[in-house]
mmCIF file of C-alpha atoms in Angstrom:
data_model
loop_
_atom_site.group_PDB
_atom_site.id
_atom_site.type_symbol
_atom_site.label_atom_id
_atom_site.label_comp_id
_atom_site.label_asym_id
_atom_site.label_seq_id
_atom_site.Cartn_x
_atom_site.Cartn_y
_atom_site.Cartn_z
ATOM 1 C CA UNK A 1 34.170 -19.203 271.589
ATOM 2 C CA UNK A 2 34.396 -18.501 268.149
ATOM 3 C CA UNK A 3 38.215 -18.426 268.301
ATOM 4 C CA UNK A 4 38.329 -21.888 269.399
ATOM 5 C CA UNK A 5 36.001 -22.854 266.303
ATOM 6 C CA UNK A 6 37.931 -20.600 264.116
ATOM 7 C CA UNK A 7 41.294 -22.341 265.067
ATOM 8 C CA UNK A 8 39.867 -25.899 265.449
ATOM 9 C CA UNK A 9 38.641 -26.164 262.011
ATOM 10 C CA UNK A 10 41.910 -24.839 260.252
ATOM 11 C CA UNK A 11 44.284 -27.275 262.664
ATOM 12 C CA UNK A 12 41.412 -30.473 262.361
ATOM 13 C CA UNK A 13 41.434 -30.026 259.132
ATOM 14 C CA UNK A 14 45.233 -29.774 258.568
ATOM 15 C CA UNK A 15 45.756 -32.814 260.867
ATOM 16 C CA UNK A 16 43.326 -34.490 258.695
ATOM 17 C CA UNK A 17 44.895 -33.725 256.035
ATOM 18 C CA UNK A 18 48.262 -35.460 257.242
ATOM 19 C CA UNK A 19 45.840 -38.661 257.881
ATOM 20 C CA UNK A 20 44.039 -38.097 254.704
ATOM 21 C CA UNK A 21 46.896 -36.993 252.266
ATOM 22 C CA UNK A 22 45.329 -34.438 251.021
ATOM 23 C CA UNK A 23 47.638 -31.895 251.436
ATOM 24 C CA UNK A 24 47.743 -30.912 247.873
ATOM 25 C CA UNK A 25 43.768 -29.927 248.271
ATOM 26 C CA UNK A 26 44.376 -27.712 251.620
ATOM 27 C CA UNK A 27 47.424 -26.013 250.349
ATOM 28 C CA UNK A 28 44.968 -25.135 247.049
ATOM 29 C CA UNK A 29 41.718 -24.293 249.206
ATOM 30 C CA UNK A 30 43.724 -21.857 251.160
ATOM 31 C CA UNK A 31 44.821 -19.548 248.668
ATOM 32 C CA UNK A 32 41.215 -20.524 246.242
ATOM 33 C CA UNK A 33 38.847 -19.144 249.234
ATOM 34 C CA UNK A 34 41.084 -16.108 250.603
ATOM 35 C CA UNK A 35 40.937 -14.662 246.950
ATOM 36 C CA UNK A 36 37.249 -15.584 247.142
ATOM 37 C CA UNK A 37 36.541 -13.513 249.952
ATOM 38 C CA UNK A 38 37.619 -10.804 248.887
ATOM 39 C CA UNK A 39 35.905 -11.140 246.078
ATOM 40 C CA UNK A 40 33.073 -11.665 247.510
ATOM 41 C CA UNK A 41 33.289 -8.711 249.974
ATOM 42 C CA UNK A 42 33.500 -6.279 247.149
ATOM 43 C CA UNK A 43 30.826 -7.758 245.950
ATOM 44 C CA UNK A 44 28.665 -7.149 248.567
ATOM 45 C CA UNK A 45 29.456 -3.718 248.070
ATOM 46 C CA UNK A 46 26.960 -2.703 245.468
ATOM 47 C CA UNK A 47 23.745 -3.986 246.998
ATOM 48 C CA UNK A 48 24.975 -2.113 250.795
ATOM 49 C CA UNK A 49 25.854 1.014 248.930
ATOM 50 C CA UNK A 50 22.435 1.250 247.530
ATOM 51 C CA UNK A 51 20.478 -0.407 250.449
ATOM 52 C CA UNK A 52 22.391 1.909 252.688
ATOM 53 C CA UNK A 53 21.607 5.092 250.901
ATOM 54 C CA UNK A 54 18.099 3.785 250.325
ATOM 55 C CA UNK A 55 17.689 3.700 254.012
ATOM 56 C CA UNK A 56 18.798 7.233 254.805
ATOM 57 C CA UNK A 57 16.000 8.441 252.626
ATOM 58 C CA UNK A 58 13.652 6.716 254.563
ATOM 59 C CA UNK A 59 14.738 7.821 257.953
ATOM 60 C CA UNK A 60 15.159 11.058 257.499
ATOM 61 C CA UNK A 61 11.678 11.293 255.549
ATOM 62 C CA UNK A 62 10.307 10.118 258.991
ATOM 63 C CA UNK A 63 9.036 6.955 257.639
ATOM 64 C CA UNK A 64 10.452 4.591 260.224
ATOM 65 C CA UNK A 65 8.619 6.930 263.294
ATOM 66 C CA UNK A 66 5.875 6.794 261.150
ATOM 67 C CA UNK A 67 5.829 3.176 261.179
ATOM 68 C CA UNK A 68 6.498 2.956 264.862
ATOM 69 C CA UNK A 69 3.510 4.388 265.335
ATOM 70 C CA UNK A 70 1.328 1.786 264.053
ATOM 71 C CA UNK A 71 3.014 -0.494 265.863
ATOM 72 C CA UNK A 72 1.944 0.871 269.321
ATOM 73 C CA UNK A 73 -0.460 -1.264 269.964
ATOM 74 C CA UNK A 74 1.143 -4.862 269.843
ATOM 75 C CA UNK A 75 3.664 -2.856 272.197
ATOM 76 C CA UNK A 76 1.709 -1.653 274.780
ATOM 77 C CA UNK A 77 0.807 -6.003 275.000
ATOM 78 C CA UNK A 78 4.250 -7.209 274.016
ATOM 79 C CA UNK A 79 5.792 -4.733 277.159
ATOM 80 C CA UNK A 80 2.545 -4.528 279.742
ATOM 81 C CA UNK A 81 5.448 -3.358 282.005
ATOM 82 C CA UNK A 82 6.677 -0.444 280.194
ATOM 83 C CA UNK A 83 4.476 2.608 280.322
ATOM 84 C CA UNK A 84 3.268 3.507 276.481
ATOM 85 C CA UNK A 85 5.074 7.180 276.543
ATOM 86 C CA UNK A 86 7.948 6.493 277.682
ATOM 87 C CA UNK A 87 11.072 6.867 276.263
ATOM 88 C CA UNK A 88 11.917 3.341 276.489
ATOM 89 C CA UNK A 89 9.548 2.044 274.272
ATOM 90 C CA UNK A 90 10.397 4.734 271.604
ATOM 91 C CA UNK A 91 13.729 3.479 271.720
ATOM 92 C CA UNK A 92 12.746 -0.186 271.217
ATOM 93 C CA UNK A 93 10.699 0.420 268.503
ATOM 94 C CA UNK A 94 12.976 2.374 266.507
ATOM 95 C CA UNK A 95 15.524 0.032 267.187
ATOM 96 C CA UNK A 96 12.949 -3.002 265.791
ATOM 97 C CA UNK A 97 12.109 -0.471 262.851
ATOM 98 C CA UNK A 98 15.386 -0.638 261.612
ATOM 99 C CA UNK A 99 16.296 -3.677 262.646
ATOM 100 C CA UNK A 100 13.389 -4.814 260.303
ATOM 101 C CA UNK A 101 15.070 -2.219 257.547
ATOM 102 C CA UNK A 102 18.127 -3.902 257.857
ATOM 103 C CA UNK A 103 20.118 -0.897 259.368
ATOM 104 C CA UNK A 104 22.249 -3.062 262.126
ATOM 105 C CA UNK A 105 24.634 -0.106 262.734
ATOM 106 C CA UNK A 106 21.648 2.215 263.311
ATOM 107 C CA UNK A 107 20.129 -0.801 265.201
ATOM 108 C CA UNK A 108 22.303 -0.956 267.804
ATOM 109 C CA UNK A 109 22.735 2.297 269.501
ATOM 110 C CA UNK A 110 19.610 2.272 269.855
ATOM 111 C CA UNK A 111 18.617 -0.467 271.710
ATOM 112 C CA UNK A 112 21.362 0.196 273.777
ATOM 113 C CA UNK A 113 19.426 3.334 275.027
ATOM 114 C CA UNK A 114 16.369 1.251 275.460
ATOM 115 C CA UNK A 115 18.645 -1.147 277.673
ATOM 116 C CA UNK A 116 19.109 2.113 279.840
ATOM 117 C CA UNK A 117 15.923 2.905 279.909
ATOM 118 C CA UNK A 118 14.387 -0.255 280.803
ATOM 119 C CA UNK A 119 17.391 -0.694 283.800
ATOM 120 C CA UNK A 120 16.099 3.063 284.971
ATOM 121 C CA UNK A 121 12.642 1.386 284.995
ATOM 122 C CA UNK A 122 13.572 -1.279 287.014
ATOM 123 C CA UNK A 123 15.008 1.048 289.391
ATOM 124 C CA UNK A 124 18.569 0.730 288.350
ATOM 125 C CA UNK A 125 19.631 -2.668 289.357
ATOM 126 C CA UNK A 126 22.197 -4.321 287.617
ATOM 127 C CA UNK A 127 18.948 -7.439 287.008
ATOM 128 C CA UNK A 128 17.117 -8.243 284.133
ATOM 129 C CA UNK A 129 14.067 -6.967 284.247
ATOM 130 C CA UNK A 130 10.771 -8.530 282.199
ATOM 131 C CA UNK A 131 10.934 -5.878 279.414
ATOM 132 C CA UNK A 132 14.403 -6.965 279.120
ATOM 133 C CA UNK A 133 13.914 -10.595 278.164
ATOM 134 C CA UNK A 134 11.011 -9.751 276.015
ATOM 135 C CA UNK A 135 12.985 -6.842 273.828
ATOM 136 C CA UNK A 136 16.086 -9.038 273.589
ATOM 137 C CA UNK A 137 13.931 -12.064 272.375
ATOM 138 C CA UNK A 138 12.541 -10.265 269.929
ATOM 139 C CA UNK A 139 15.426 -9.155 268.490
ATOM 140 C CA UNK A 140 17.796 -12.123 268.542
ATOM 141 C CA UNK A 141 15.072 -13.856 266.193
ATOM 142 C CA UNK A 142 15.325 -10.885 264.138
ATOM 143 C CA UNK A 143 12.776 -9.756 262.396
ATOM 144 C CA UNK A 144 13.295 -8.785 258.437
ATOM 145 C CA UNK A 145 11.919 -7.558 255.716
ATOM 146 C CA UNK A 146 14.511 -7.831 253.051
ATOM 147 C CA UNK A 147 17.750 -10.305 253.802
ATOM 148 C CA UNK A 148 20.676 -7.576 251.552
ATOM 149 C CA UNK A 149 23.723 -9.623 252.104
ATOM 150 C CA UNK A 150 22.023 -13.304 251.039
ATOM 151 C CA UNK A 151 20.707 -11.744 248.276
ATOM 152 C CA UNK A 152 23.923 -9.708 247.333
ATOM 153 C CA UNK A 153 25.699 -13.323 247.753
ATOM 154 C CA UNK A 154 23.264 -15.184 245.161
ATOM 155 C CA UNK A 155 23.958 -12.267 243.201
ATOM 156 C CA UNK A 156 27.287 -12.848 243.245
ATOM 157 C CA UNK A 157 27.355 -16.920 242.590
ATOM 158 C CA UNK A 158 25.112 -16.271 239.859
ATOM 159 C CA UNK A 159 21.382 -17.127 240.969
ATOM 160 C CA UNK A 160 18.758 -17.188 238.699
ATOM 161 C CA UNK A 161 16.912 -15.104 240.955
ATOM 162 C CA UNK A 162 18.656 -13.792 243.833
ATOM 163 C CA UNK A 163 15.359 -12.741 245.116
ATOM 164 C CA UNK A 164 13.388 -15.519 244.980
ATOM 165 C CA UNK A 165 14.632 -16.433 249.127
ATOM 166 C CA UNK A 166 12.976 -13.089 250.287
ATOM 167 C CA UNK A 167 9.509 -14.690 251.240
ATOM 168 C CA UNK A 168 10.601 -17.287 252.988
ATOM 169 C CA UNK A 169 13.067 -15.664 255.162
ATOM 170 C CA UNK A 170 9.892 -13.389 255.771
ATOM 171 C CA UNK A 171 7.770 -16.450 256.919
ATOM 172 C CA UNK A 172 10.559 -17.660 259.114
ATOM 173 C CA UNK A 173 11.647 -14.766 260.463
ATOM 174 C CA UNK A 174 7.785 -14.408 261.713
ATOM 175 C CA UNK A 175 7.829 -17.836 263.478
ATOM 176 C CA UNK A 176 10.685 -17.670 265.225
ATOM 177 C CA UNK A 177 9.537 -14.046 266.046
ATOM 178 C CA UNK A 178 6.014 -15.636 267.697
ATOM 179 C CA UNK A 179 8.016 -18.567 268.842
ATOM 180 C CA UNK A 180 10.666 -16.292 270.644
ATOM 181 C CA UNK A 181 7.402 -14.318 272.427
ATOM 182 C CA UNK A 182 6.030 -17.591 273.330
ATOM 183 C CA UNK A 183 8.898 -18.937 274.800
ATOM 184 C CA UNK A 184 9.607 -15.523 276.558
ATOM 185 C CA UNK A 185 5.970 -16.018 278.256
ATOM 186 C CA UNK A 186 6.440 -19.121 278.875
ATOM 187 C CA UNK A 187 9.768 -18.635 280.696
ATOM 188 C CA UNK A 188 8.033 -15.529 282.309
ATOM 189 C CA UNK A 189 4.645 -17.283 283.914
ATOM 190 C CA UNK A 190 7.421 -19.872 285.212
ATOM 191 C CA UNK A 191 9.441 -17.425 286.892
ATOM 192 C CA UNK A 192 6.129 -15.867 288.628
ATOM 193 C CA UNK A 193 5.232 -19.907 289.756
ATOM 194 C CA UNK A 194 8.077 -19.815 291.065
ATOM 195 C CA UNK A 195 7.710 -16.315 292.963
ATOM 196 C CA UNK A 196 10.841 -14.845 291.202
ATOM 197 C CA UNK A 197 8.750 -11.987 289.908
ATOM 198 C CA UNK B 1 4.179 -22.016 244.701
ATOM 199 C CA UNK B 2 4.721 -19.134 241.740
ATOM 200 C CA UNK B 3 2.772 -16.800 243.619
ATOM 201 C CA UNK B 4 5.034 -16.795 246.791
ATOM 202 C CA UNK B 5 8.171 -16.212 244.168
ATOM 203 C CA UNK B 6 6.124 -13.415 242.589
ATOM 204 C CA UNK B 7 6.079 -11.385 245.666
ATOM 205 C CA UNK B 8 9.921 -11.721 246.698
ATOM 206 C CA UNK B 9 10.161 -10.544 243.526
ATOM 207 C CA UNK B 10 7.933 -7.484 243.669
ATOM 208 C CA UNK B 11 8.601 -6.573 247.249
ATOM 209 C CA UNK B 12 12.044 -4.711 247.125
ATOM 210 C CA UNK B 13 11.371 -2.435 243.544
ATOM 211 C CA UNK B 14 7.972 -1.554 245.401
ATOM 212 C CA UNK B 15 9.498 -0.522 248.608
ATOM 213 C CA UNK B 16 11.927 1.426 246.814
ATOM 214 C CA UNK B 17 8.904 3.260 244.724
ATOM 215 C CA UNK B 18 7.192 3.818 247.986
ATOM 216 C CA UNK B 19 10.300 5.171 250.167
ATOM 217 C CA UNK B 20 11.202 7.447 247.119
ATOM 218 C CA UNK B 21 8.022 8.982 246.609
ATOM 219 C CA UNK B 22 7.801 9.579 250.965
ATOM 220 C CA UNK B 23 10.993 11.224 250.790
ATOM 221 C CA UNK B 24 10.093 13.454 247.709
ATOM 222 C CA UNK B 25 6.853 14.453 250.282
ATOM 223 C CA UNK B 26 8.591 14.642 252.789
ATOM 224 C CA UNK B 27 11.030 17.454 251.278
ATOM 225 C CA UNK B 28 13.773 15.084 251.866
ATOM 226 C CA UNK B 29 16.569 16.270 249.424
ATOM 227 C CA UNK B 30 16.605 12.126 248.043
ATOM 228 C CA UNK B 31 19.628 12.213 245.915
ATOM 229 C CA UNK B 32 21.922 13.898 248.174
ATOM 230 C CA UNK B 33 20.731 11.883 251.059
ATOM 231 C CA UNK B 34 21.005 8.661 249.120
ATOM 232 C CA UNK B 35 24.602 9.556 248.177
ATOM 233 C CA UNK B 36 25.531 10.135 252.248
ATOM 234 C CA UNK B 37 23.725 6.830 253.092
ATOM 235 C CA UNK B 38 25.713 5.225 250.400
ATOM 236 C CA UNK B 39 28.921 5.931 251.780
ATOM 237 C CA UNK B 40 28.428 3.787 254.977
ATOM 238 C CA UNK B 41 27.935 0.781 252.624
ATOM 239 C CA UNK B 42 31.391 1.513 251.375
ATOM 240 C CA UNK B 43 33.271 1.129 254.784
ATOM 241 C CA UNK B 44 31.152 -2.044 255.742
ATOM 242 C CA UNK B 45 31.688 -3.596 252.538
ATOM 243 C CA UNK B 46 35.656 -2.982 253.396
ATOM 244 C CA UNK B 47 35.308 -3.752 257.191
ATOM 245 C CA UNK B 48 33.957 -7.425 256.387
ATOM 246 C CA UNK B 49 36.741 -8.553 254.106
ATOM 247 C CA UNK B 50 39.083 -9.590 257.033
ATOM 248 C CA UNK B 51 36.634 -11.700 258.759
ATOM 249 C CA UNK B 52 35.162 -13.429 255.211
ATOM 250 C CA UNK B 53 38.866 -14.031 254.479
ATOM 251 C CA UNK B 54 39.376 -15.341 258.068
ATOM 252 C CA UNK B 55 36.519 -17.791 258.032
ATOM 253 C CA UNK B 56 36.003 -18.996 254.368
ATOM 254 C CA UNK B 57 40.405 -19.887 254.646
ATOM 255 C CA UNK B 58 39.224 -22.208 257.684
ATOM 256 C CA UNK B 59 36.154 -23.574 256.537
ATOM 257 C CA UNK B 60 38.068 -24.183 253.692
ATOM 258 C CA UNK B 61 40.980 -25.852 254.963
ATOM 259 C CA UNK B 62 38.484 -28.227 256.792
ATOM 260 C CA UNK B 63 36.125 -28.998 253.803
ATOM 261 C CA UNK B 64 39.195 -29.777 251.510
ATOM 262 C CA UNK B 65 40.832 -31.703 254.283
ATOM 263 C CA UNK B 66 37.930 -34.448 254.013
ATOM 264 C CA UNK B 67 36.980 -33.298 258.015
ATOM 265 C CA UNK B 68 33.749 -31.811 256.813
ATOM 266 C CA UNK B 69 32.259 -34.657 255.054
ATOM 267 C CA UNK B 70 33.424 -37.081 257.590
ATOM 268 C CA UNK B 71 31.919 -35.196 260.476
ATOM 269 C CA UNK B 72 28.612 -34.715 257.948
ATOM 270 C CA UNK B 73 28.781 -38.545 257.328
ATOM 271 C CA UNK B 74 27.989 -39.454 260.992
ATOM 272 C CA UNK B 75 25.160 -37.154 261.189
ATOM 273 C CA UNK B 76 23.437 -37.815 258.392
ATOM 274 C CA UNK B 77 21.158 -40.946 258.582
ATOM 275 C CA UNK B 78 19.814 -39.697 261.879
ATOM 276 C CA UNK B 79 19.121 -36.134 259.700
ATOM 277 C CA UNK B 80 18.034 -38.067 257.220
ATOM 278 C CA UNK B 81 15.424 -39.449 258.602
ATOM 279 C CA UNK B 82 13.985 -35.895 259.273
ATOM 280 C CA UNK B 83 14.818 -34.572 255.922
ATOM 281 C CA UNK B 84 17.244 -32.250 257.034
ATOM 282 C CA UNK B 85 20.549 -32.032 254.972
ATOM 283 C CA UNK B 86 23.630 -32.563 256.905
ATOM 284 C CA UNK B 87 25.448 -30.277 255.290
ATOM 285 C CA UNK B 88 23.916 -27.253 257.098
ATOM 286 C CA UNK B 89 24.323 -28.704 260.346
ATOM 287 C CA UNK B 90 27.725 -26.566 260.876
ATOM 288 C CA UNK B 91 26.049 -23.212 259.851
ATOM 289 C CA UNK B 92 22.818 -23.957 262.318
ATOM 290 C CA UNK B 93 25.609 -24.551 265.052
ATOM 291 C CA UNK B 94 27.638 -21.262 264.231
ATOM 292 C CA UNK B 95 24.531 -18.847 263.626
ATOM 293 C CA UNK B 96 24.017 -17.894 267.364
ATOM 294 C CA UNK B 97 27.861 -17.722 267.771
ATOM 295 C CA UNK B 98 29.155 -15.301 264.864
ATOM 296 C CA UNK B 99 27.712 -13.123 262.576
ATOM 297 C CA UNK B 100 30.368 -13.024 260.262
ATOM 298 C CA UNK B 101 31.131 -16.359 260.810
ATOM 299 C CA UNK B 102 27.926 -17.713 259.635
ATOM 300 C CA UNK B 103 27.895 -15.117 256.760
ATOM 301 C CA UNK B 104 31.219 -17.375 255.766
ATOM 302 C CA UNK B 105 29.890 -20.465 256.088
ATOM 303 C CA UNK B 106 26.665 -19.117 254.152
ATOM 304 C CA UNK B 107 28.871 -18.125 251.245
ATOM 305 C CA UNK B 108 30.640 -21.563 251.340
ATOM 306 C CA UNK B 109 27.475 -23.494 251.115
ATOM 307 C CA UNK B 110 26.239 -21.180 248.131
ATOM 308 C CA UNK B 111 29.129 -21.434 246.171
ATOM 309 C CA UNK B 112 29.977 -25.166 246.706
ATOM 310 C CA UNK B 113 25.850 -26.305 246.194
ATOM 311 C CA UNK B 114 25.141 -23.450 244.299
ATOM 312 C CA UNK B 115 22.311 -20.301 245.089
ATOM 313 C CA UNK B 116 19.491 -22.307 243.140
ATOM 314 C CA UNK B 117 19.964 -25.599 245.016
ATOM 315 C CA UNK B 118 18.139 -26.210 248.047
ATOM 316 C CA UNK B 119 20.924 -26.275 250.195
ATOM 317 C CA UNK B 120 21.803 -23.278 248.831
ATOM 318 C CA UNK B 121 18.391 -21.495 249.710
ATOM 319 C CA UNK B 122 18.377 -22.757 252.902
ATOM 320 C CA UNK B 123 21.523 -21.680 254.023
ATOM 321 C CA UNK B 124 20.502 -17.801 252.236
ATOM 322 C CA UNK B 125 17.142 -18.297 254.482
ATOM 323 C CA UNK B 126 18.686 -19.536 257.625
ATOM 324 C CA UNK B 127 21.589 -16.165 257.613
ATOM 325 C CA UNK B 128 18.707 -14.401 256.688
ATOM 326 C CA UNK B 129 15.728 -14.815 259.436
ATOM 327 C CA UNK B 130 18.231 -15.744 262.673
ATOM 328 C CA UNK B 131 20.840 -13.241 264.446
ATOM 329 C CA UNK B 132 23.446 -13.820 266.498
ATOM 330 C CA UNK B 133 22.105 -14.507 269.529
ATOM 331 C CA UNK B 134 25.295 -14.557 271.511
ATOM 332 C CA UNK B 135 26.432 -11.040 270.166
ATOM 333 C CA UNK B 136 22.961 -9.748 270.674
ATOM 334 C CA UNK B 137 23.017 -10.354 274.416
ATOM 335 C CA UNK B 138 27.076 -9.439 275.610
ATOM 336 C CA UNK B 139 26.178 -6.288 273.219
ATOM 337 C CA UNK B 140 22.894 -5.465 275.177
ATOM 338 C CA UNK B 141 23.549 -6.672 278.637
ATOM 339 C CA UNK B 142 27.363 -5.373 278.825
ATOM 340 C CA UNK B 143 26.530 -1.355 277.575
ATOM 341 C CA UNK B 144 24.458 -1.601 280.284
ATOM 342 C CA UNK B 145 26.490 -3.231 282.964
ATOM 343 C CA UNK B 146 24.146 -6.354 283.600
ATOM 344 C CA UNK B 147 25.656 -9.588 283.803
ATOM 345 C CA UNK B 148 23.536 -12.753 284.742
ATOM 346 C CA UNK B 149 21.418 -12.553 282.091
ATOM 347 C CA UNK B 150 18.591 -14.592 283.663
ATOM 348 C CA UNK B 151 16.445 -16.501 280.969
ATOM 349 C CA UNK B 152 17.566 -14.534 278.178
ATOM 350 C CA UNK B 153 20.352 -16.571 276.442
ATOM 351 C CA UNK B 154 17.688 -19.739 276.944
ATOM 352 C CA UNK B 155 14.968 -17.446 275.349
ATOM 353 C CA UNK B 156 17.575 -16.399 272.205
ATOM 354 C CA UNK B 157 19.101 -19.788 271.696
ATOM 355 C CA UNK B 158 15.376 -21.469 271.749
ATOM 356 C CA UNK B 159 14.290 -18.928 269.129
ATOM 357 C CA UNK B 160 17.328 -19.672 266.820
ATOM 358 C CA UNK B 161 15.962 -23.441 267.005
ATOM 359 C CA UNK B 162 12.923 -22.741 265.718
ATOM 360 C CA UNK B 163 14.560 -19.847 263.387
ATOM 361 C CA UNK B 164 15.830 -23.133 261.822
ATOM 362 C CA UNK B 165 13.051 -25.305 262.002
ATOM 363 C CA UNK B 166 10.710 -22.588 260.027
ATOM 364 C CA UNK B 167 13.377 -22.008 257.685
ATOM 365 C CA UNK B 168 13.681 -25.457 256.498
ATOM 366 C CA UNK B 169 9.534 -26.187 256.411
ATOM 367 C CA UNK B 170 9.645 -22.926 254.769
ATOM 368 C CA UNK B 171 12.173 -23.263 252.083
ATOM 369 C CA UNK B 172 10.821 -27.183 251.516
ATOM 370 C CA UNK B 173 7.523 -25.876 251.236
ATOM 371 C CA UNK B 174 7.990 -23.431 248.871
ATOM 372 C CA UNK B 175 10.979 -24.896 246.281
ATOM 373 C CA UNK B 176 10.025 -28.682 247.167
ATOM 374 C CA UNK B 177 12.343 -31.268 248.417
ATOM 375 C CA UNK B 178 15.379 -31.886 247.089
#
């Protein structure tokens, strides 16, 4: 999909340009923004170097388990079908952990493994189970604590305070996090009316 | 709201206090681990420069063209009306779609209405609290060989709707209207 965006916008807007005559502008833009994004990439650089490293500290001091723990709780009613000690719900919860920490790369591995785990718990059909729906809810309206690459890009365009956005991506990310588990019950009582589940 | 700004601002030197003193605790040799972490940052920092330069050339072509305004033009009185700006109507639509796409578009809106604008905050807010709901799900579902994926991609795109919504309440709330 996004290769049909990708090439629609460039040909649109070089067709529209033919319309338009402006030419000049495109053939200026094109070499302006590939410079710029380059640019901008090594920009980036400083706050993922340090954000990065920051990270490790804190997951190999044990601080993201430690976290997990608390979190238990709103688990064991977020995933009523997922037994508390299994390995599946360690998995999700270190994968929303550092999610939250911004560690995609680390994010993703392991909520693959709680994708296993949740399939072996729903005896190993290729269906989505419950769990499933819930977990991937949750983290498509990903949760956040501090957005690195928006602030890295203020940073870079010169913002009087780069920082300044972190609260409110906070307050959104938590709305869309209690609207995505509302939804996901909502979908899931439907399901059950309708003897699905 | 001064207060609200006040803690964005606080928040990231006092998690870095707190995960520095936890390591030093914790025995965790910080400087050397730091360094290893750092690395990482390196290669992703070089790994996103062909899809920035990718995206920000198109978005580019189509913005300088004229397209982008005209296609803003027709959406904006009905926007209008609900004090949403137009001009992050092609970001909302990407989000879901592409990661790195969105983080082009994000960049385009910051450096054409600047960071300090309000289009420019709600475009850093938006990237910031939604994922890519798309590349969430074929990441999830496909490692693990499932492929209807029931009410999942309803559940995801529903939740980058109101990812949106918040964000702009949010952001008006806190910097005021434009």
């Amino acid at each position: 999909m996004v290769n049909y965006i990708w090439v629609g916008m460039t040909v649109i807007g070089v067709l529209f340009a033919i319309v338009n005559g402006t030419m000049d502008e495109v053939n200026k833009a094109l070499f302006v923004s590939a410079k710029e994004a380059v640019t901008l990439s090594i920009g980036l650089m400083s706050i993922l170097v340090f954000w990065l490293g920051l990270m490790k500290i804190a997951e190999s001091a044990g601080l993201l388990e430690k976290l997990s723990f608390l979190f238990r709780p709103l688990m064991r009613w977020l995933f009523p079908d997922i037994p508390i000690n299994h390995p599946a719900m360690g998995y999700i919860l270190s994968n929303m952990m550092a999610n939250t920490f911004g560690l995609g790369n680390a994010a993703t591995p392991l909520g693959i493994k709680a994708m296993e785990q949740m399939k072996e718990l729903n005896g190993g059909q290729a269906k989505v189970s419950r769990s499933m729906v819930t977990f991937l809810a949750i983290n498509t309206s990903s949760i956040t604590l501090i957005p690195t690459t928006v602030i890295a890009i203020r940073m870079n365009y010169n913002s009087s305070n780069p920082t300044d956005i972190v609260f409110p991506t906070i307050m959104a990310t938590a709305i869309s996090a209690v609207g995505a588990i509302m939804i996901d019950r909502y979908f899931y009582y439907r399901r059950k009316r309708n003897g699905r589940e | 709201m001064a207060w609200i700004t006040t803690i964005s601002v606080w928040l990231i030197p006092l998690l870095i206090c707190t995960i520095l003193l936890y390591g030093t605790f914790k025995k965790v040799p910080t400087y050397e681990t730091f360094v290893e972490g750092g690395k990482e940052g390196i290669t992703m920092a070089f790994s996103i420069i062909p899809f920035l330069v990718g995206m920000l050339v198109a978005i580019s072509v189509f913005r300088a063209s004229g397209a982008l305004d005209y296609m803003i033009g027709f959406v904006k009185p009905v926007l209008a009306l609900l004090h949403v700006p137009a001009e992050i109507v092609p970001l909302a639509i990407i989000r879901p779609i592409s990661g790195t796409a969105a983080l082009g578009m994000t960049s385009d809106l910051i450096s054409v209405y600047g960071p300090d604008s309000f289009i420019g905050r709600l475009a850093a807010t938006i990237q910031g609290s939604t994922d890519t709901t798309f590349y969430v799900l074929t990441v999830y579902f496909g490692a693990v060989g499932i492929k209807k994926m029931g009410d999942a991609l309803k559940v995801g795109l529903l939740a980058d709707l109101i990812g949106i919504i918040a964000a702009i309440l949010v952001v008006s709330f806190v910097f005021g209207m434009q």
